PDB file of C-alpha atoms in Angstrom:
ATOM      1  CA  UNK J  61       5.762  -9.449 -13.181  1.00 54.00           C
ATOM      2  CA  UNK J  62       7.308  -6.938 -11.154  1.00 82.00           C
ATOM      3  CA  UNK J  63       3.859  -6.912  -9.000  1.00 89.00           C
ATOM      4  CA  UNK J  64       4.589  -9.548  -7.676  1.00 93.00           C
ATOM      5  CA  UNK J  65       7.597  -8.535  -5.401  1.00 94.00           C
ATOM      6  CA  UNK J  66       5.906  -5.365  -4.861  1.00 94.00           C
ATOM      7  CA  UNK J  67       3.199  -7.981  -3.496  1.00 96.00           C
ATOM      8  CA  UNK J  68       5.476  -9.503  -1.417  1.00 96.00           C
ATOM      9  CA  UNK J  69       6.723  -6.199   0.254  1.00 96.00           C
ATOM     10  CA  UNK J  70       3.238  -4.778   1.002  1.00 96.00           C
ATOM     11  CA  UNK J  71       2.484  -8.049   3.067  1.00 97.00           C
ATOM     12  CA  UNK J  72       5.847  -8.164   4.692  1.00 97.00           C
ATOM     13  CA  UNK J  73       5.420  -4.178   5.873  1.00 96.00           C
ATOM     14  CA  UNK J  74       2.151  -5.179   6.247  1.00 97.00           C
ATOM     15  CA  UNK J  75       2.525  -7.888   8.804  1.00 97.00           C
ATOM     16  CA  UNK J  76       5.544  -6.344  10.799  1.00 96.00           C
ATOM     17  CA  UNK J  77       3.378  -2.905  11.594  1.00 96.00           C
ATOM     18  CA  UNK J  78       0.312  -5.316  12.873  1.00 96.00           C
ATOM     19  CA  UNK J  79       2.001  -7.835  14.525  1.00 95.00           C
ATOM     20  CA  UNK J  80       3.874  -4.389  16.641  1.00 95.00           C
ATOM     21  CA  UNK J  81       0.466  -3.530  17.316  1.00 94.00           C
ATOM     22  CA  UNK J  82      -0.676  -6.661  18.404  1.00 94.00           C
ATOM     23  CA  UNK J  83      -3.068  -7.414  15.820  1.00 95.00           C
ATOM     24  CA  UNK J  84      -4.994 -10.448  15.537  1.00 95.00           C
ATOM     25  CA  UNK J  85      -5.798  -9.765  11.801  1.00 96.00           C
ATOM     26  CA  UNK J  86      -5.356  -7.046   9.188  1.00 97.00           C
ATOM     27  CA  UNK J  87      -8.843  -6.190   7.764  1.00 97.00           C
ATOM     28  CA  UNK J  88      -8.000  -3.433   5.112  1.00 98.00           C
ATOM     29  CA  UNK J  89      -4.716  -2.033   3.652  1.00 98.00           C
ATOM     30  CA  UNK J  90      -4.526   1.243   1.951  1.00 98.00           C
ATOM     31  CA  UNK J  91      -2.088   1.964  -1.033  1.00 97.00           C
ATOM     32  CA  UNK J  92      -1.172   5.421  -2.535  1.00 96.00           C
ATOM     33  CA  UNK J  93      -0.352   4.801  -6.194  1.00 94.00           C
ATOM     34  CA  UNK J  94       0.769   7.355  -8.815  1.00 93.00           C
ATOM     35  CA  UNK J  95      -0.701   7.995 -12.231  1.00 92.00           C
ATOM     36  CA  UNK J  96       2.849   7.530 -13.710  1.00 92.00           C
ATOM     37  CA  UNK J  97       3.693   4.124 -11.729  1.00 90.00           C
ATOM     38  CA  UNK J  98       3.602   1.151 -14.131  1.00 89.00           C
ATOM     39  CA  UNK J  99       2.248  -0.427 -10.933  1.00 92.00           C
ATOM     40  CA  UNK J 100      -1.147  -2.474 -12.201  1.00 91.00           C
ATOM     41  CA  UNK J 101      -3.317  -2.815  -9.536  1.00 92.00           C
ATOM     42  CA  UNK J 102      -5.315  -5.914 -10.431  1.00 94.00           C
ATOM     43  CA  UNK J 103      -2.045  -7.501 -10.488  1.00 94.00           C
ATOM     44  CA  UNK J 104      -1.545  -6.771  -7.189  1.00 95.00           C
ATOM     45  CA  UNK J 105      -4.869  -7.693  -6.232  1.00 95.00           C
ATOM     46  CA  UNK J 106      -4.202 -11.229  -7.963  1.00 95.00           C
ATOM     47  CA  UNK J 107      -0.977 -11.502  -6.291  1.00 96.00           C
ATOM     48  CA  UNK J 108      -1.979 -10.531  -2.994  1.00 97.00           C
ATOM     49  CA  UNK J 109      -5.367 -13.081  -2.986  1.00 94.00           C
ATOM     50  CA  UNK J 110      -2.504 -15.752  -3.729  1.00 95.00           C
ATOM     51  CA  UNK J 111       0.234 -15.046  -1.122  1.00 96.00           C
ATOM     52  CA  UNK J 112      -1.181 -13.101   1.735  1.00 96.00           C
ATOM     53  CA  UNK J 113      -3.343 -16.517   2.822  1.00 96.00           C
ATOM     54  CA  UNK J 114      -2.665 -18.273   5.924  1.00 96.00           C
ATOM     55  CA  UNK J 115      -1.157 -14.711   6.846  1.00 96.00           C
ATOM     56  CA  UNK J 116      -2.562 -12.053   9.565  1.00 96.00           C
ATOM     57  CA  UNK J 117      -3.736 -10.396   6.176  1.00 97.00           C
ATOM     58  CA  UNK J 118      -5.779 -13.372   4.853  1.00 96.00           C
ATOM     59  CA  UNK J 119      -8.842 -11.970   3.489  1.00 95.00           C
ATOM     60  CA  UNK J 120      -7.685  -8.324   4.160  1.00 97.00           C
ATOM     61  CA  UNK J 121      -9.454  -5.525   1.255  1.00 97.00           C
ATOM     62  CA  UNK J 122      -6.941  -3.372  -0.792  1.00 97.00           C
ATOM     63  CA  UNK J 123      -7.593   0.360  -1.287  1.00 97.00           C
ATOM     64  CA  UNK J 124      -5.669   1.700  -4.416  1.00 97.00           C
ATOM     65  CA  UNK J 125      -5.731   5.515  -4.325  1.00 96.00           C
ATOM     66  CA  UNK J 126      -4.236   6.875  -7.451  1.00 93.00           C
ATOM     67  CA  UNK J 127      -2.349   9.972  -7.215  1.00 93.00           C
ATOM     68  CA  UNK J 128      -2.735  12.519 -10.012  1.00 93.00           C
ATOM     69  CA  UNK J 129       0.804  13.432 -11.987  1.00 94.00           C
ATOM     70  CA  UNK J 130       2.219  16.933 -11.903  1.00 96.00           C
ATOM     71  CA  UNK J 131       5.036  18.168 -13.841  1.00 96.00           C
ATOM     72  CA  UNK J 132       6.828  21.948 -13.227  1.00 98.00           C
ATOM     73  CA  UNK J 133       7.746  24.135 -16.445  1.00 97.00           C
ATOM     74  CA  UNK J 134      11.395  24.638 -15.973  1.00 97.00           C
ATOM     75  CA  UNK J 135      11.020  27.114 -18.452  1.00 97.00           C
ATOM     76  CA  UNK J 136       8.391  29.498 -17.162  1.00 97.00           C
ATOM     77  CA  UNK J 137       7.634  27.888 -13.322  1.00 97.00           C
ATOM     78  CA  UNK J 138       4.267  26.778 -14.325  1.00 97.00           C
ATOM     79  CA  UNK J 139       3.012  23.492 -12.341  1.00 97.00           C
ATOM     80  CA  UNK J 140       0.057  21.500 -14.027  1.00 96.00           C
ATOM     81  CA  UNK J 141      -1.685  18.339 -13.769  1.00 95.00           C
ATOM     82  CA  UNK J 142      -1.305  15.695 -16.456  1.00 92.00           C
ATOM     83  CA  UNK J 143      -5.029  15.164 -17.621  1.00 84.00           C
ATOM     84  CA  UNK J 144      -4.375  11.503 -19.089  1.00 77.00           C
ATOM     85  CA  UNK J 145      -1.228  10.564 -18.214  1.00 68.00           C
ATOM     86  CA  UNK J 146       0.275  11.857 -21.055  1.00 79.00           C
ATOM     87  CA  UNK J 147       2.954  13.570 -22.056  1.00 85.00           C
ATOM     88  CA  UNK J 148       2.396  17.453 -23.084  1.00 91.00           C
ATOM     89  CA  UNK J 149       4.115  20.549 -23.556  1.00 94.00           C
ATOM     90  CA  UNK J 150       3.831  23.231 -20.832  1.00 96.00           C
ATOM     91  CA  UNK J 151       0.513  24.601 -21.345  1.00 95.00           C
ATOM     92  CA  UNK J 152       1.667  28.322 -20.389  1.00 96.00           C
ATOM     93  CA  UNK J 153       4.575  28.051 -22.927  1.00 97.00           C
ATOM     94  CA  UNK J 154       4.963  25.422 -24.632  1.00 97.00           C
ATOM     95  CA  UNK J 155       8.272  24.327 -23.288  1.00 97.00           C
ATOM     96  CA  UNK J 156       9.013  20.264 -23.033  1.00 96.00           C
ATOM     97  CA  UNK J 157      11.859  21.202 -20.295  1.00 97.00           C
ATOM     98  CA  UNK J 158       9.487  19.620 -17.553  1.00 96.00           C
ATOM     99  CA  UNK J 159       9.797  18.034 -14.531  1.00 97.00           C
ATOM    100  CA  UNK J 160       7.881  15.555 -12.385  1.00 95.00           C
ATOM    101  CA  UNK J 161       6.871  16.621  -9.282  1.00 96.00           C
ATOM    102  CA  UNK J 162       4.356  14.236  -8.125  1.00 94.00           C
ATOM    103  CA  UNK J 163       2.972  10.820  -9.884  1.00 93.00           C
ATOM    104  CA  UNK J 164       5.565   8.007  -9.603  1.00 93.00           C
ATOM    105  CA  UNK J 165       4.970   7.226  -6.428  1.00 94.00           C
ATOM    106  CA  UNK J 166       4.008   3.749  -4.700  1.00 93.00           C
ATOM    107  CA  UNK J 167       3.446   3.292  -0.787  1.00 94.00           C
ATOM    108  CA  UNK J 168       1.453   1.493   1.886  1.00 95.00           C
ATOM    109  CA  UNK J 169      -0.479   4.256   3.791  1.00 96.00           C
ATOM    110  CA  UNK J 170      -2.278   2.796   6.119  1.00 97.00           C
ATOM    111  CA  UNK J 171      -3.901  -0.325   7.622  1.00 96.00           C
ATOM    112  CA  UNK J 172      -6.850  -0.998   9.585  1.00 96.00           C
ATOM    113  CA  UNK J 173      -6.370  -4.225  12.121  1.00 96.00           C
ATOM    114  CA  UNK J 174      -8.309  -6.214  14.639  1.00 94.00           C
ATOM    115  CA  UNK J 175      -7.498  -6.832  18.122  1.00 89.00           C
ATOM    116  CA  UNK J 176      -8.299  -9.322  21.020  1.00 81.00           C
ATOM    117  CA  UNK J 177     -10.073  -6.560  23.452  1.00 71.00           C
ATOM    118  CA  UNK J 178      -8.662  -7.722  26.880  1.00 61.00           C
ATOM    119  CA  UNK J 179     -11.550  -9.548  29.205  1.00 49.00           C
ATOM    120  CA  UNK J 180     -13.893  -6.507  30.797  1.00 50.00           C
ATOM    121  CA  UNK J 181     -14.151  -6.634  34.382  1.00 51.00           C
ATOM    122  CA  UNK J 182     -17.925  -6.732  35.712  1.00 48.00           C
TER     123      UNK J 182
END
């Protein structure tokens, strides 16, 4: 259910940057999620078709771009890519001592808006 507040803060960033820009509508919005987040994106999707009407985002498309995990070997240095998501040993040594160096994240990255194009002189 947590989507839903993460919902609510992707419209709310998504609206102050347009409006700043003097949008007239927000046609797509572009979100960087990581293979780790427990971020569902159909839920957003579902969430965002419900709240983000009668909004400058009304009928704006969502772009989930996943982001690939990566965990460092504290042991031996290594860096590797998670495959599935799951958790492994170091493939160099082994070693469960890991850390994550990329995955877990969640942001907005960009969004694509309409203006009014001021009148053109003849």
């Amino acid at each position: 259910m947590h989507e839903l507040s993460v919902t609510e803060n992707i419209l709310a960033i998504a609206e102050k940057h347009a409006r700043k820009a003097g949008a007239t509508r927000v046609t797509d919005i572009h979100i960087v999620i990581g293979q780790l987040s427990s971020i569902v994106d159909d839920s957003v999707q579902f969430y965002w078709d419900m709240i983000s009407e009668g909004t400058l985002c009304t009928g704006a498309k969502l772009h989930f771009s996943r982001k690939p995990a990566q965990m460092h070997c504290r042991a031996c240095q290594h860096t590797f890519t998670l495959i599935r998501g799951e958790l492994i040993p170091c493939p160099e040594c082994s070693s469960m001592d890991l850390r994550i160096v990329s995955g877990e994240e969640f942001f907005l990255d960009s969004i694509e808006i309409e203006r009014d194009q001021p009148d053109q002189e003849p």
